CSV table of C-alpha atoms in Angstrom, one decimal:
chain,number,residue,atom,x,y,z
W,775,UNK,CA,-7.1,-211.6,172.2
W,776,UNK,CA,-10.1,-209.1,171.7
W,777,UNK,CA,-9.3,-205.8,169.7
W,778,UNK,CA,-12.0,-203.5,171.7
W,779,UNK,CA,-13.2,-200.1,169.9
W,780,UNK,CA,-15.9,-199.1,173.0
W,781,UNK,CA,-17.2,-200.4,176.6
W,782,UNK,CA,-20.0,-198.6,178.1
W,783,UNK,CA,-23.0,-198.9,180.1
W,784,UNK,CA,-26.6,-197.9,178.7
W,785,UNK,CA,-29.8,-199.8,177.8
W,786,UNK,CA,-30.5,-201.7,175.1
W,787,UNK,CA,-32.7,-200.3,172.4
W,788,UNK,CA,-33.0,-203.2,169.3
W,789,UNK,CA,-35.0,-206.5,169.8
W,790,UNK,CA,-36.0,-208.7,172.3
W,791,UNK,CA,-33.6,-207.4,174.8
W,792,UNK,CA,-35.6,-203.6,174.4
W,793,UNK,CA,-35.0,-201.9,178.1
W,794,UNK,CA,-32.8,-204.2,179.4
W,795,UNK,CA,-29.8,-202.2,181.2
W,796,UNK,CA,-26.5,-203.9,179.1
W,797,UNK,CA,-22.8,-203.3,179.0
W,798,UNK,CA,-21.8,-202.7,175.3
W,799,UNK,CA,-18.8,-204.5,174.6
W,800,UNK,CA,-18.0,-203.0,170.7
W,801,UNK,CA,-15.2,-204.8,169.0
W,802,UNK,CA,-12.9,-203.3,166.1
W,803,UNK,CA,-12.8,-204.9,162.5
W,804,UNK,CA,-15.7,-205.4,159.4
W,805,UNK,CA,-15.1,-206.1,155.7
W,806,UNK,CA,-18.9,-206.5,155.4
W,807,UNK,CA,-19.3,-203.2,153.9
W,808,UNK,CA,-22.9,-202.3,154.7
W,809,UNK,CA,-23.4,-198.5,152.8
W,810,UNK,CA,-25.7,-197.7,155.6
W,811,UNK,CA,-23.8,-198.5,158.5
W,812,UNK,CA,-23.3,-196.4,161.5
W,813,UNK,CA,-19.9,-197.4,162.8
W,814,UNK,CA,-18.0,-197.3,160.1
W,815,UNK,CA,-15.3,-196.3,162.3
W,816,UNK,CA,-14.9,-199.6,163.8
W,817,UNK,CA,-14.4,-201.4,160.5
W,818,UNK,CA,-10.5,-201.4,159.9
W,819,UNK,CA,-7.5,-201.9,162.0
W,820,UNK,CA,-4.9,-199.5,162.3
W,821,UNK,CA,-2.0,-200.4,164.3
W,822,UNK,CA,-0.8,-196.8,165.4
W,823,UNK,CA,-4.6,-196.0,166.3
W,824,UNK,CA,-4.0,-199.0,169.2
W,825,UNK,CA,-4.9,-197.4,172.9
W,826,UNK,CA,-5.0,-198.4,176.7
W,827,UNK,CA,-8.3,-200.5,177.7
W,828,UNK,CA,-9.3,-198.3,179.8
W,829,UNK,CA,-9.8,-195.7,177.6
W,830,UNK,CA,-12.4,-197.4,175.6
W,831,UNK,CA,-14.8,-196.3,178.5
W,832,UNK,CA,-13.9,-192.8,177.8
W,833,UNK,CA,-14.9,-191.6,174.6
W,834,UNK,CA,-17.0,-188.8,173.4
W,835,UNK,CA,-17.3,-189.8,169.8
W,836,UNK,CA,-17.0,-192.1,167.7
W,837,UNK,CA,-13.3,-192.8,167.0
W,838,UNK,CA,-10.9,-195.5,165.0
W,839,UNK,CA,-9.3,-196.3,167.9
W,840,UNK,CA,-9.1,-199.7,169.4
W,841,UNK,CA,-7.6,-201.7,173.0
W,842,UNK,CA,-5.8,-205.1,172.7
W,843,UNK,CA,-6.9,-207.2,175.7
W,844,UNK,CA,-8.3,-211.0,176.6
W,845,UNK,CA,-11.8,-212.0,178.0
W,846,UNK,CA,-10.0,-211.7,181.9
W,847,UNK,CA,-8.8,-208.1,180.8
W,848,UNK,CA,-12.5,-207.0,180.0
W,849,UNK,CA,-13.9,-208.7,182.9
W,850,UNK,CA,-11.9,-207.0,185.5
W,851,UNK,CA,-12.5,-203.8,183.6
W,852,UNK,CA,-16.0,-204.6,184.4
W,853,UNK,CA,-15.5,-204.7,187.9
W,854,UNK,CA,-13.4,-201.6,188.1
W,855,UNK,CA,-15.9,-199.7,186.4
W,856,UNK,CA,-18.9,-200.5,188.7
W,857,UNK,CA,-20.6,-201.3,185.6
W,858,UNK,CA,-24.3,-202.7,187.5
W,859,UNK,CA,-25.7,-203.9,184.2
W,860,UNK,CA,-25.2,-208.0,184.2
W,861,UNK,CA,-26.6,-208.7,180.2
W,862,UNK,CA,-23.7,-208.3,178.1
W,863,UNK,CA,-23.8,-207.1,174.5
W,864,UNK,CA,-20.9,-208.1,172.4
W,865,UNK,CA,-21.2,-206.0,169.1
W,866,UNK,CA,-18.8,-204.7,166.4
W,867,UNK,CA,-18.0,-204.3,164.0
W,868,UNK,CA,-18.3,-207.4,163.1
W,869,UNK,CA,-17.7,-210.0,166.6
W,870,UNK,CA,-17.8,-213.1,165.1
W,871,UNK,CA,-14.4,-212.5,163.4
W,872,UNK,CA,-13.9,-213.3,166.7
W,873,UNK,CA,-14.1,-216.6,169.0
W,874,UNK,CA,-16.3,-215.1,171.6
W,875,UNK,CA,-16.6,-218.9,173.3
W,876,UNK,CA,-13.9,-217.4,175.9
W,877,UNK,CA,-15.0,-214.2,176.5
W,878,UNK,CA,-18.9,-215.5,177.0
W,879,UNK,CA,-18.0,-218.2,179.6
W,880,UNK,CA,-15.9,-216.4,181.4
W,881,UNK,CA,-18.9,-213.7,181.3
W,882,UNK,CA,-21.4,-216.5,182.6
W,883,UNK,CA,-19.1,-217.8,185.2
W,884,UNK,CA,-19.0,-213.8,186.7
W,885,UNK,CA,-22.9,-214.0,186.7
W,886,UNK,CA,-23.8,-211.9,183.2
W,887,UNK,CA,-25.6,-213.1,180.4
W,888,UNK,CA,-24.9,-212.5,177.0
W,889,UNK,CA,-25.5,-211.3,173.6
W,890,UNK,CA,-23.8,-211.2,170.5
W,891,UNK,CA,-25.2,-208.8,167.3
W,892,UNK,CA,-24.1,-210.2,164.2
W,893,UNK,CA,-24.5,-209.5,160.6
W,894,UNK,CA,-24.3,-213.8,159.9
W,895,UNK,CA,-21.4,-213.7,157.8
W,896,UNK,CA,-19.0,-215.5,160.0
W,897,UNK,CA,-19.3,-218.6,162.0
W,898,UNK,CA,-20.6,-217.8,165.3
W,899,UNK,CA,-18.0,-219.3,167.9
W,900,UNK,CA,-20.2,-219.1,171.2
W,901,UNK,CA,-22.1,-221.2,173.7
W,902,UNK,CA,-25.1,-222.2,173.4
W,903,UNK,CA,-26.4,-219.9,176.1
W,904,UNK,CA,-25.3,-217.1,174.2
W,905,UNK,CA,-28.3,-214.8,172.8
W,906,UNK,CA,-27.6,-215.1,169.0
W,907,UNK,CA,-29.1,-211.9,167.4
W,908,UNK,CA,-28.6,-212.2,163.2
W,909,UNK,CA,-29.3,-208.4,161.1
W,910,UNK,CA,-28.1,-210.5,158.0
W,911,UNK,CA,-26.5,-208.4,155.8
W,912,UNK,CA,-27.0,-209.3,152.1
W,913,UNK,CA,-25.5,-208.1,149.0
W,914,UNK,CA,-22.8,-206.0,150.7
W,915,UNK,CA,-19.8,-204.0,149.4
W,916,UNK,CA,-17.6,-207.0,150.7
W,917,UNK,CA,-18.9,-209.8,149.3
W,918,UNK,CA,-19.9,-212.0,152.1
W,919,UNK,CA,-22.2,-214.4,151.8
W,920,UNK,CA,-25.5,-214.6,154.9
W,921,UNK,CA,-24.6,-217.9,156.2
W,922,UNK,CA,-27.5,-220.2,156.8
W,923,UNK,CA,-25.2,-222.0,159.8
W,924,UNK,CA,-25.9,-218.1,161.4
W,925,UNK,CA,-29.5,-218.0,160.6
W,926,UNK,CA,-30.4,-221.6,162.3
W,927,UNK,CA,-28.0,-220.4,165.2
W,928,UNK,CA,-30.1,-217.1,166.1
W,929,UNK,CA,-32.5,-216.6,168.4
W,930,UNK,CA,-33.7,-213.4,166.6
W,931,UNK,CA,-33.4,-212.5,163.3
W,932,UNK,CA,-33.2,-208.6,163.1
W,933,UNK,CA,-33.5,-207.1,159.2
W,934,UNK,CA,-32.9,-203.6,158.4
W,935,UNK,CA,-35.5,-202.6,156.1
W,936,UNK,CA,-35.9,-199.3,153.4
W,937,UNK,CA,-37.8,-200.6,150.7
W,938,UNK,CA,-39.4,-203.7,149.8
W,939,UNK,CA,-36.6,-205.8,148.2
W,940,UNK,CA,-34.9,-206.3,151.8
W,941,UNK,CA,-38.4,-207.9,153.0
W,942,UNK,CA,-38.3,-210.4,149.8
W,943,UNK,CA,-34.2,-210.2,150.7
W,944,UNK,CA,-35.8,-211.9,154.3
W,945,UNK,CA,-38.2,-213.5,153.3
W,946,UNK,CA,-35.8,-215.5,150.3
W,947,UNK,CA,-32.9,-216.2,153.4
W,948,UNK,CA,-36.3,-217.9,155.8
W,949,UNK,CA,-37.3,-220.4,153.4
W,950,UNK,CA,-33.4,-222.0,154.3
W,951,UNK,CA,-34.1,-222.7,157.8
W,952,UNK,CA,-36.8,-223.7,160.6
W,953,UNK,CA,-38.3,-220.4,161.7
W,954,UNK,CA,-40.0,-222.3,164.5
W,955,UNK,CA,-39.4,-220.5,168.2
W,956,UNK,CA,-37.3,-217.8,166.7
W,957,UNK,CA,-38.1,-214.6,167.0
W,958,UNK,CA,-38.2,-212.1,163.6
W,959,UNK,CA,-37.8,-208.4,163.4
W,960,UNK,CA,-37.9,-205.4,160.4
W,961,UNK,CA,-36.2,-202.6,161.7
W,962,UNK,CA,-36.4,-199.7,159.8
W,963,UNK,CA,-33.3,-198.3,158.2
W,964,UNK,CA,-32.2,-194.7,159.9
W,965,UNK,CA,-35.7,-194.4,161.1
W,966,UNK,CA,-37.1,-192.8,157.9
W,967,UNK,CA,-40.7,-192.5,157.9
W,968,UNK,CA,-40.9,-194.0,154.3
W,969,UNK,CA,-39.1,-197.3,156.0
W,970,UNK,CA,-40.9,-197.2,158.8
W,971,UNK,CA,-44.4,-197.8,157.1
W,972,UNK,CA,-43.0,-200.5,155.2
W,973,UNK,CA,-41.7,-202.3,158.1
W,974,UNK,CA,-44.9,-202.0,160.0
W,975,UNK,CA,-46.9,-202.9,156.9
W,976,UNK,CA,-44.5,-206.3,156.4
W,977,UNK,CA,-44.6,-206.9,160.0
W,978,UNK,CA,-48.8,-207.3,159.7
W,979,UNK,CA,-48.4,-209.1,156.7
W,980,UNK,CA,-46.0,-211.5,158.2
W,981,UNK,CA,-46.9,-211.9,161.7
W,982,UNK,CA,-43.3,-210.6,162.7
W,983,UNK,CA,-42.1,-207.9,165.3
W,984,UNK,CA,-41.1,-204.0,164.5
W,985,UNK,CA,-37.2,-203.0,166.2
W,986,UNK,CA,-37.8,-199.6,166.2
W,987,UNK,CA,-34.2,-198.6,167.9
W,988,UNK,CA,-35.4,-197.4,171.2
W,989,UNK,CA,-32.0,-195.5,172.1
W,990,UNK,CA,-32.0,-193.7,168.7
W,991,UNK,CA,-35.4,-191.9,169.8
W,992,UNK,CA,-34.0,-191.2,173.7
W,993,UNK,CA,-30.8,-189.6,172.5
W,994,UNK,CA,-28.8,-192.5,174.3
W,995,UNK,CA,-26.2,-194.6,173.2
């Protein structure tokens, strides 16, 4: 069972996926802890907050409630929505609390393709045609280790940036693991300007790519 906080249809903004229209599959539960974070709504579980699945399509703003429901229940809530998107993006919270290996397959069998944002603190359960995108999270609040399992998994590694000790942060968690054919990104924490120089100065540097979040600067979700 998947305990959903959102659905809803928009284009993704972060990474190599940039302008690809995607159905945003947000699932409830973190105890990463990131101080910056920007859904800290979906990070614990109340049990009297629990809602209908359909009304994860309807909110306004950001809210602490959550839908209990399995990969068939999400795919035919897909279908009813006329959702035309076919890449799906399975977020959080964190997803790979999860294991997503049902919910993805199922996914692939309907025709979509997927995606799962992750901050590589937890074994990713998924197959191996699953888009594996890795924002490692490092020193948090909660303690969790950035798994190096999660970093030769991904297909991109995404690294908020605001200063330069999360570029020697990234550039410390790379030397575990064959960079070869993945694909790395700074992205500039809360699009300041002062982290947004810094990213593009590292990403020179470095020879990596700027995720500048796309949706952030279009008012979009």
């Amino acid at each position: 069972m998947y305990k959903v906080n959102e659905i809803f249809e928009t284009i993704q903004g972060e990474g190599n996926y940039t302008g690809t229209p995607s159905i945003f599959l947000r699932l409830q539960g973190c105890p990463v802890g990131c101080s910056w974070c920007d859904t800290k709504h979906t990070w614990d579980i109340h049990p009297d907050l629990l809602i209908q699945l359909g009304d994860t399509t309807q909110k306004k703003a950001d809210s602490d409630h959550w839908a209990n429901t399995d990969a068939k229940g999400i795919c035919e809530l897909f279908r009813e929505r006329g959702y035309r998107a076919r890449h799906v993006v399975i977020t959080g919270g964190e997803p790979c609390m999860y294991d997503l290996n049902p919910l993805c397959e199922l996914l692939h069998q309907q025709g979509f393709s997927t995606q799962i944002e992750t901050s590589g603190t937890f074994e990713i359960l998924a197959p191996d045609t699953t888009w594996v995108t890795v924002s490692p999270k490092v020193n948090m609040k909660g303690g969790y280790p950035v798994l190096t399992s999660c970093l030769e998994r991904a297909n991109e590694i995404k690294h908020p940036v605001a200063m330069e000790k999360h570029v020697e942060e990234l550039k410390e968690l790379l030397q575990s693991i064959n960079t070869s054919g993945k694909y790395i990104y700074l992205q500039p924490i809360s699009q300041k300007a002062k982290a947004t120089k810094l990213a593009i100065e590292a990403c020179m540097a470095n020879n990596w790519r700027l995720s500048v979040q796309v949706h952030k600067y279009l008012g979009i979700n």
